[in-house]
Coordinates of C-alpha atoms and ligand atoms in Angstrom, one line a residue:
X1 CA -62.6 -17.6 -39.5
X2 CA -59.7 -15.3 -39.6
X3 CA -56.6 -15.2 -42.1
X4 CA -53.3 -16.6 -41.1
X5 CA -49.8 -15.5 -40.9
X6 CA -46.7 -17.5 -40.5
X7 CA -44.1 -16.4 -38.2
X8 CA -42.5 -14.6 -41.1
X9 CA -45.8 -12.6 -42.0
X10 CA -46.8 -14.6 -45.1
X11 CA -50.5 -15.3 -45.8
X12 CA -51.7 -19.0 -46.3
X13 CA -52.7 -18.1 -50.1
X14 CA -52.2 -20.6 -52.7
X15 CA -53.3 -24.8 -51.9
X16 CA -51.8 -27.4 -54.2
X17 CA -53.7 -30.7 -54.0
X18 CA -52.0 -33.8 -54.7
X19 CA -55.0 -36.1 -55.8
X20 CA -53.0 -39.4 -56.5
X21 CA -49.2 -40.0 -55.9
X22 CA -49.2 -42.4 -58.6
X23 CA -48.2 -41.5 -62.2
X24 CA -48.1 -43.3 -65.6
X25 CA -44.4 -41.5 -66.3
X26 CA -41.1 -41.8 -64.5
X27 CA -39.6 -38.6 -65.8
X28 CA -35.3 -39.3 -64.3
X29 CA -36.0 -35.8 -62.5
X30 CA -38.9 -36.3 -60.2
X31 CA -39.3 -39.8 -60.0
X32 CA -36.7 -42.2 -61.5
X33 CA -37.3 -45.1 -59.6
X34 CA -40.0 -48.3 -61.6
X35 CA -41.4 -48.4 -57.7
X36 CA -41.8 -46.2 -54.6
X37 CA -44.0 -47.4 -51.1
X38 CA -47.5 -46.1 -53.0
X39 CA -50.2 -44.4 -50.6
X40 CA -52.7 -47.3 -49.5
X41 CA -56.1 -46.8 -51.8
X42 CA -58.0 -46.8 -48.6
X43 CA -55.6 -43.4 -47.1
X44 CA -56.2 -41.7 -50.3
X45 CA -59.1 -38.5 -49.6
X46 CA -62.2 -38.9 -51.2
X47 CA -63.7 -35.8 -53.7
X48 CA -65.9 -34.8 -50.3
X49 CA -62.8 -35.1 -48.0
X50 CA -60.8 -32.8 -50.6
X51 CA -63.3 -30.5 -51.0
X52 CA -64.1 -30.0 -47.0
X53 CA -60.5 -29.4 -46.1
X54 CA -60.2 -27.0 -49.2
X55 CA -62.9 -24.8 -48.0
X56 CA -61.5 -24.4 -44.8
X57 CA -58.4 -23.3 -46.3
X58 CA -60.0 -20.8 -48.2
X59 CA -61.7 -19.8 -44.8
X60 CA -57.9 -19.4 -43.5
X61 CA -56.6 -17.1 -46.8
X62 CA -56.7 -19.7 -49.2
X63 CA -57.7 -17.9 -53.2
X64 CA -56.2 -20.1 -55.4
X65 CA -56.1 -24.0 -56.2
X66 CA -53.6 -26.2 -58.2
X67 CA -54.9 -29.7 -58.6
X68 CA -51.5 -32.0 -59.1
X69 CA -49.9 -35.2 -58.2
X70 CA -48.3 -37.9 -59.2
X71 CA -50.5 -37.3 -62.6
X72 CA -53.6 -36.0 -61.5
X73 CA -55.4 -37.4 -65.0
X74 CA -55.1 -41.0 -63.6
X75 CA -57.3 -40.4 -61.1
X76 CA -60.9 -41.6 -61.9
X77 CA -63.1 -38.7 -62.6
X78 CA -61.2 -35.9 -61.8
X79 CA -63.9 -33.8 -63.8
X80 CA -66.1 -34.5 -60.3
X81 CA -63.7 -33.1 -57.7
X82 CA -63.5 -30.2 -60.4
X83 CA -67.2 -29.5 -60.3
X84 CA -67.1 -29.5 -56.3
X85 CA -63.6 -27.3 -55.9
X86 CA -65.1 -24.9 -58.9
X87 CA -68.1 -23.8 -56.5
X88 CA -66.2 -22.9 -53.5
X89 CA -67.1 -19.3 -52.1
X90 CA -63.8 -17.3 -52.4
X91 CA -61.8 -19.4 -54.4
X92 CA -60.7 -17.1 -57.6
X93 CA -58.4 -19.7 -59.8
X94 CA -58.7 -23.1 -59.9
X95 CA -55.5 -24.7 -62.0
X96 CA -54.3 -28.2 -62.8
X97 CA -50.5 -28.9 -63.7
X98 CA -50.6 -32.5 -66.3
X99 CA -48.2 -34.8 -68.0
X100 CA -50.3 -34.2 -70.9
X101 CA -51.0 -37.8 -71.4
X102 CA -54.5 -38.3 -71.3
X103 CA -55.5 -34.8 -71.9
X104 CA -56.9 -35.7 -75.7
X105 CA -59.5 -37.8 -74.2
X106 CA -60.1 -35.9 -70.4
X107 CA -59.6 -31.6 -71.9
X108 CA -63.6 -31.4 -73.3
X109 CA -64.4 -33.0 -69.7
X110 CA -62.3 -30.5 -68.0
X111 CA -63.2 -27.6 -69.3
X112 CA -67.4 -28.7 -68.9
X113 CA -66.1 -29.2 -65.7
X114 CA -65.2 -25.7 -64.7
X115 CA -61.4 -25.6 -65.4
X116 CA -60.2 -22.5 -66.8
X117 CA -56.5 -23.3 -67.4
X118 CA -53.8 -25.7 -67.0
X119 CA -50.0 -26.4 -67.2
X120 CA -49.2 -29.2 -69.5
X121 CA -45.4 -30.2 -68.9
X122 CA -43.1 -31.0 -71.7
X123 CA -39.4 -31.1 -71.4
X124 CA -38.2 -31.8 -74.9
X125 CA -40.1 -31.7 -78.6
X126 CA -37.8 -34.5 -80.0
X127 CA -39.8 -37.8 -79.4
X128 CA -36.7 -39.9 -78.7
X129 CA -35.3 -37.5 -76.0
X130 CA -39.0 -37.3 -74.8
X131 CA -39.2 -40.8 -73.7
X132 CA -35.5 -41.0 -72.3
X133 CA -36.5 -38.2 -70.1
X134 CA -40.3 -39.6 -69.1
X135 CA -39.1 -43.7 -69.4
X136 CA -42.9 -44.1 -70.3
X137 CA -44.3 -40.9 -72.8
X138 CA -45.3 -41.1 -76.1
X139 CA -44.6 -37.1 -76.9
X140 CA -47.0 -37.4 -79.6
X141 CA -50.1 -38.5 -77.3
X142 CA -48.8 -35.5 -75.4
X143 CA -49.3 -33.2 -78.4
X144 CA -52.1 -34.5 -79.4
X145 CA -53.5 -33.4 -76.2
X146 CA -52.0 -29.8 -75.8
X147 CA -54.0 -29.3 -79.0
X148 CA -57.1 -31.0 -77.7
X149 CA -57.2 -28.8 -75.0
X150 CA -56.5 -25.4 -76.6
X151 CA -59.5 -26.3 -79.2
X152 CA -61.7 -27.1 -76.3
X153 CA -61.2 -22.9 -74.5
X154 CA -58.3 -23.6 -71.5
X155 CA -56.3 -20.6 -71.4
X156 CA -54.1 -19.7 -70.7
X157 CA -52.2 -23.3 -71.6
X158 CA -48.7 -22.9 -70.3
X159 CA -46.2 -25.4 -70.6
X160 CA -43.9 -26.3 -67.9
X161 CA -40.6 -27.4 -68.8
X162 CA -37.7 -28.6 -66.8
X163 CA -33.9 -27.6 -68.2
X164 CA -31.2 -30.0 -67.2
X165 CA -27.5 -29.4 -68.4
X166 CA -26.3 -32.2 -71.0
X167 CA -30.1 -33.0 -71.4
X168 CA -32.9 -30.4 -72.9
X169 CA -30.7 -27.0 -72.6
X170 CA -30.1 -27.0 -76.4
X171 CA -34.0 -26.8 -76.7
X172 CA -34.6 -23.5 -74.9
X173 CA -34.9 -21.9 -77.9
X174 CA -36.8 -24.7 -80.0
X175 CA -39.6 -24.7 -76.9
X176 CA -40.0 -20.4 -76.9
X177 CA -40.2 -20.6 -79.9
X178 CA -42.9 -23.6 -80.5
X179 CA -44.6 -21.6 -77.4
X180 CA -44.9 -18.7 -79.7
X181 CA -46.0 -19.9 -82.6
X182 CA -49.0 -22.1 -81.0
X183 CA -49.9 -19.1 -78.8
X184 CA -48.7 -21.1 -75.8
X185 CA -47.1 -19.4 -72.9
X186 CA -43.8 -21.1 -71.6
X187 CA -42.6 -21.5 -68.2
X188 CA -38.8 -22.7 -68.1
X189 CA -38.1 -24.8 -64.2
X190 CA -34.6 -24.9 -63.2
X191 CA -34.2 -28.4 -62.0
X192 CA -34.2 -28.5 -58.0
X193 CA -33.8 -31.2 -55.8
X194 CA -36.9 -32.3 -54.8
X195 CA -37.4 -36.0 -53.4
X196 CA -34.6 -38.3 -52.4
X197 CA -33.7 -40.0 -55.6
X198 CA -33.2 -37.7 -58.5
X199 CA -28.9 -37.5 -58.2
X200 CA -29.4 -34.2 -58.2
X201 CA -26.4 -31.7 -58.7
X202 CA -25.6 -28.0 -58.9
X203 CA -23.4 -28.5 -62.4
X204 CA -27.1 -30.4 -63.5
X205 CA -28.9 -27.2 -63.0
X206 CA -29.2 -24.3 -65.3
X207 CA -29.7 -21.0 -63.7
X208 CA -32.5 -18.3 -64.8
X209 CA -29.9 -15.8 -65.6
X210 CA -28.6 -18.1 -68.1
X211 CA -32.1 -19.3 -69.9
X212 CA -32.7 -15.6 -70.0
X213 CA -29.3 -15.1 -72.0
X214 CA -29.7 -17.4 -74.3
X215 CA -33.5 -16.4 -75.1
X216 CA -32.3 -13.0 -75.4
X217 CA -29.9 -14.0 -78.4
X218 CA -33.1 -14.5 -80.3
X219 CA -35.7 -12.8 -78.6
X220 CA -35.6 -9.7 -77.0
X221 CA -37.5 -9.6 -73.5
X222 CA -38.6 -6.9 -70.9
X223 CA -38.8 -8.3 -67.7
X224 CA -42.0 -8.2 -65.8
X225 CA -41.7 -9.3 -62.5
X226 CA -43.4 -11.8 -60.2
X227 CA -47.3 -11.5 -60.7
X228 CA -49.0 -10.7 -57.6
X229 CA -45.4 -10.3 -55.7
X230 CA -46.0 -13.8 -54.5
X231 CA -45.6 -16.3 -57.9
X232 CA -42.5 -18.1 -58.0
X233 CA -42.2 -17.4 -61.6
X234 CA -40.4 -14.4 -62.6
X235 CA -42.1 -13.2 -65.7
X236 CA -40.5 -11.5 -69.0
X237 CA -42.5 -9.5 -72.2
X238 CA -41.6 -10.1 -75.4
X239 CA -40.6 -6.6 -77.0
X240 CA -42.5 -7.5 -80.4
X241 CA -45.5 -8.1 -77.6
X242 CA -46.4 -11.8 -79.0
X243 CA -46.5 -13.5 -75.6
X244 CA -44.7 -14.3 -73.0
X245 CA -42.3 -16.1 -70.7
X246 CA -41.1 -16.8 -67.0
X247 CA -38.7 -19.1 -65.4
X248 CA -39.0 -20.4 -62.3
X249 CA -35.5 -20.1 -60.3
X250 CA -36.0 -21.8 -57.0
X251 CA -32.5 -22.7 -56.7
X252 CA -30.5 -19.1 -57.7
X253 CA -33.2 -16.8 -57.0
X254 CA -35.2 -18.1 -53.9
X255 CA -38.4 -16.6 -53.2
X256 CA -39.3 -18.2 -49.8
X257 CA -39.4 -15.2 -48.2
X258 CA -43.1 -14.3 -50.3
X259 CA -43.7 -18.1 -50.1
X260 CA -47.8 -18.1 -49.3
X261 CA -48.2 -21.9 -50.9
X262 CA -49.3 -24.8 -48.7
X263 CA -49.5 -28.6 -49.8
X264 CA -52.3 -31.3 -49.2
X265 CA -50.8 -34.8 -49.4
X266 CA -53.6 -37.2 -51.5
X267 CA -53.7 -39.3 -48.1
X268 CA -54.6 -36.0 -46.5
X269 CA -51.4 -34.6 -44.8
X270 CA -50.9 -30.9 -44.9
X271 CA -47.7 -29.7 -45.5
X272 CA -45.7 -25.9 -45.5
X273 CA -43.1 -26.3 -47.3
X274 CA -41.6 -28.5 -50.9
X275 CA -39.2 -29.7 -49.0
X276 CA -40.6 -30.8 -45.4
X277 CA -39.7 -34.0 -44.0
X278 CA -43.7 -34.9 -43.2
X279 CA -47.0 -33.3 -42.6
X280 CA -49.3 -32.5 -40.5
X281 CA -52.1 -35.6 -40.4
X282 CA -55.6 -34.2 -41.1
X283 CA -57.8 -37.3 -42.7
X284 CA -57.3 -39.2 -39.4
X285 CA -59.0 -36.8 -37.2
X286 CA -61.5 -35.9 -40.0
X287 CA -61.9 -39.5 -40.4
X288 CA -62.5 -39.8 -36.4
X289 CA -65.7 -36.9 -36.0
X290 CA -63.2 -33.8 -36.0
X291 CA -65.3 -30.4 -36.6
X292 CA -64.4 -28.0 -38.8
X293 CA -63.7 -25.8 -36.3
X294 CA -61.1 -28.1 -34.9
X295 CA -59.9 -28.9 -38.6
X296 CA -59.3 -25.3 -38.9
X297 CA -57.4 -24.9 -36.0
X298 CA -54.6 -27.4 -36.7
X299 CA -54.5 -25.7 -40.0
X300 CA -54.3 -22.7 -38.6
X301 CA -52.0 -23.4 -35.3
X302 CA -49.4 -25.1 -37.6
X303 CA -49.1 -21.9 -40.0
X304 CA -48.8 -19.6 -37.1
X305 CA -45.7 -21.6 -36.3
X306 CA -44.3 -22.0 -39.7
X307 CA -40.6 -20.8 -40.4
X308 CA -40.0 -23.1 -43.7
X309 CA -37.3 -21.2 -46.1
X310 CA -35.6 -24.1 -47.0
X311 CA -34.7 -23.1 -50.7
X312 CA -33.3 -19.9 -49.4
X313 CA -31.4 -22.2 -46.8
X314 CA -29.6 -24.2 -49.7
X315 CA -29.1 -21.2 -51.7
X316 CA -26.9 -19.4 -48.6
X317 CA -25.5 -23.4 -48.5
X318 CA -24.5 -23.6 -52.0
X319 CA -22.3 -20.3 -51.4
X320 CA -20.9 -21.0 -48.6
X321 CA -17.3 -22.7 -48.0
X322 CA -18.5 -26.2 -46.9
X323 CA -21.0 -26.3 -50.4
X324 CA -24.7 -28.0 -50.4
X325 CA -25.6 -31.8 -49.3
X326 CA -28.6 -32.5 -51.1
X327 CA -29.0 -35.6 -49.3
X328 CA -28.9 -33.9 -45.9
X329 CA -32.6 -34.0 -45.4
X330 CA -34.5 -37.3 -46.1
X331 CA -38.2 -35.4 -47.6
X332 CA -41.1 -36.2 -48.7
X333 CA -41.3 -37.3 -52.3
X334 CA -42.5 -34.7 -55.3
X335 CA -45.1 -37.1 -56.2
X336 CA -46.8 -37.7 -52.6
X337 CA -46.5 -33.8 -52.3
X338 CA -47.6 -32.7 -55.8
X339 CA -45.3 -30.5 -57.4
Ligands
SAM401 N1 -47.5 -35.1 -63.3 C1 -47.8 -33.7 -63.5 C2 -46.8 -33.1 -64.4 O1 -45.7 -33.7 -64.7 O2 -47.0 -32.0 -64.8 C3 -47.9 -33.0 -62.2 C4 -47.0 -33.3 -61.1 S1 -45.3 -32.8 -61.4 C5 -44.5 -33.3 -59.9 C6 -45.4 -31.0 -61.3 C7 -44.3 -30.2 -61.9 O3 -43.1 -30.5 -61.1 C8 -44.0 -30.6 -63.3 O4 -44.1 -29.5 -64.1 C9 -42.6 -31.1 -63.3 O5 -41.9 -30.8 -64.4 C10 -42.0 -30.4 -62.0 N2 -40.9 -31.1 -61.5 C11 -40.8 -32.4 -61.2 N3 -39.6 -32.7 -60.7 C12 -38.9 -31.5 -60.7 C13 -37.5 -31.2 -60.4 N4 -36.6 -32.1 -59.9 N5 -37.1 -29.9 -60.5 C14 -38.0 -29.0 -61.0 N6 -39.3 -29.2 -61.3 C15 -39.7 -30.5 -61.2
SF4_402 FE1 -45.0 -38.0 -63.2 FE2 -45.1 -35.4 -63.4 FE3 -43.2 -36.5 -61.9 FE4 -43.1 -36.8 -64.5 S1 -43.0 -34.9 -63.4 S2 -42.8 -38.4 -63.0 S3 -45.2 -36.9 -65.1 S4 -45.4 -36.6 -61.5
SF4_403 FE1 -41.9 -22.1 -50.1 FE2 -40.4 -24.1 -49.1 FE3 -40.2 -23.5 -51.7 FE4 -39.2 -21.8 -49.8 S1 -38.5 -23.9 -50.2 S2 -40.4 -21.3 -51.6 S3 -40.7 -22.0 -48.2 S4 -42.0 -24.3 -50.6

């Protein structure tokens, strides 16, 4: 099957797989509401479903595969799908982004399994301001389970941490450092947004330049760049060479225009692009007799036609005289998506 381009010349490269869109947090970025209209158990893919369209991505350019959610860890046996995904031909990382909640118990599982690495997300190391921000975590289960993992051989671990004015940007520091020490790597997000229902503002957001500034007060850094020229994290050395760093700066630094990442919905809708307002319907026709063949070829003739740059749309938005609506586009929540 041959590779794909978009109309913009990027490659089809890196699948993130929503298994579940529910999730046992309700962090006030991503998901602040008690309830949302939950995928129906029947709609959600099974571990054969996931793994079939999956290959035919990799047929199409596909290397690399970020299991995600909702909390992926909820669903029942993720270790399974794990197995499956870890013995596709061509596939050279498999990755899994967590809450961290249930990764004491699920990490030894994980890594038998075939995972190599994960992303564990954590916002805040004061337990008080931990459960503000996640309504339902218990930081120290979280912990507990960062450590679980890093006994049991995942690495790298990074952690994944969101910075939102007024609420974790006196940490940046406190998390670098903690990253350091523990032989973590850390990965600073500047809040975007994503979904319909996180109040999202521009004066919320803290911008890369200004993490960077303040880490620099303490620790000196040579940048790096984005790995692969694709990643959307820009990555920084630090000079004393223990580790290091990137931030992730959708909003002030948009990088749609090396944006090679595709979505698969856990109901089975594939989708181009963080913030589309729906996807493309693939477990119907699979569902229905479809071939791979004719799988691959919706895959294939909606990429060909893909022109998504919304982040670089907001960013020329935000500058602009009339400002940024983030509520002029009604999209597809973070959790149905996976983030
Ligand atoms: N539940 C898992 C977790 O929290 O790691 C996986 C899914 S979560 C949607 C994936 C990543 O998206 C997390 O690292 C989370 O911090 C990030 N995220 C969620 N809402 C965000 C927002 N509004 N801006 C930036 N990143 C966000
Ligand atoms: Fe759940 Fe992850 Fe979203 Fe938090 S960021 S609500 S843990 S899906
Ligand atoms: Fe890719 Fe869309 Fe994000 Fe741009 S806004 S980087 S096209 S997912």
């Amino acid at each position: 099957m041959a590779k794909v381009r978009d109309l913009y010349n990027r490659p089809v490269k890196d699948l993130r797989i929503s298994v579940t869109d529910r999730c046992n947090f309700r962090c006030t970025y991503c998901m602040p509401l008690d309830e949302y209209v939950w995928i129906d158990k029947k709609e959600i893919l099974t571990f054969e479903e996931i793994t079939r369209l999956a290959n035919l991505f990799i047929q199409l350019g596909v290397d690399k595969i970020r299991l995600t959610g909702g909390e992926p860890l909820v669903r029942r046996d993720l270790e399974k799908l794990i197995c499956q995904l870890s013995s596709l031909n061509g596939l050279n990382d498999l990755s899994l982004t967590t809450n961290g909640s249930v990764l004491a118990e699920k990490a030894p599982a994980l890594k038998s399994a075939g995972l190599k690495r994960i992303n564990v997300s954590i916002d805040t190391l004061d337990p008080e301001k931990f459960k503000r921000i996640t309504k339902r975590g218990d930081l120290a289960r979280v912990l507990e389970g960062l450590f679980t993992a890093q006994r049991c051989g995942l690495n790298p671990i990074k952690i994944n941490a969101v910075i939102e004015r007024g609420v974790n940007d006196d940490e940046i520091i406190d998390l670098v450092d903690f990253s350091r020490k523990n032989g973590f790597a850390i990965r600073f997000i500047e809040y975007m947004d994503v979904g319909n229902s996180n109040n999202w503002t521009s004066e919320k957001m803290v911008s890369k330049k200004e993490i960077i500034e303040r880490i620099k007060t303490r620790f000196p850094l040579r940048e790096m760049g984005r790995n692969r020229g694709s990643a959307p994290s820009v990555d920084y050395q630090f000079m004393d060479g223990s580790g290091d760093i990137g931030v992730i700066a959708s909003v002030t630094e948009p990088f749609c225009s090396s944006c090679t990442r595709v979505r698969l919905t856990a109901d089975g809708k594939f989708v181009t692009c963080l913030f589309s307002q729906q996807g493309i319907d693939l477990k119907t026709p699979m569902r229905n007799g479809a071939t791979d063949e004719t799988l691959a070829e919706v895959i294939a003739a909606t990429w060909r036609q893909r022109r998504d740059r919304y982040s670089d749309e907001r960013l020329e938005a935000l500058l602009s005289p009339t400002g940024y609506d983030p509520k002029r586009r009604q999209k597809i929540e973070m959790i149905t998506l996976g983030g």
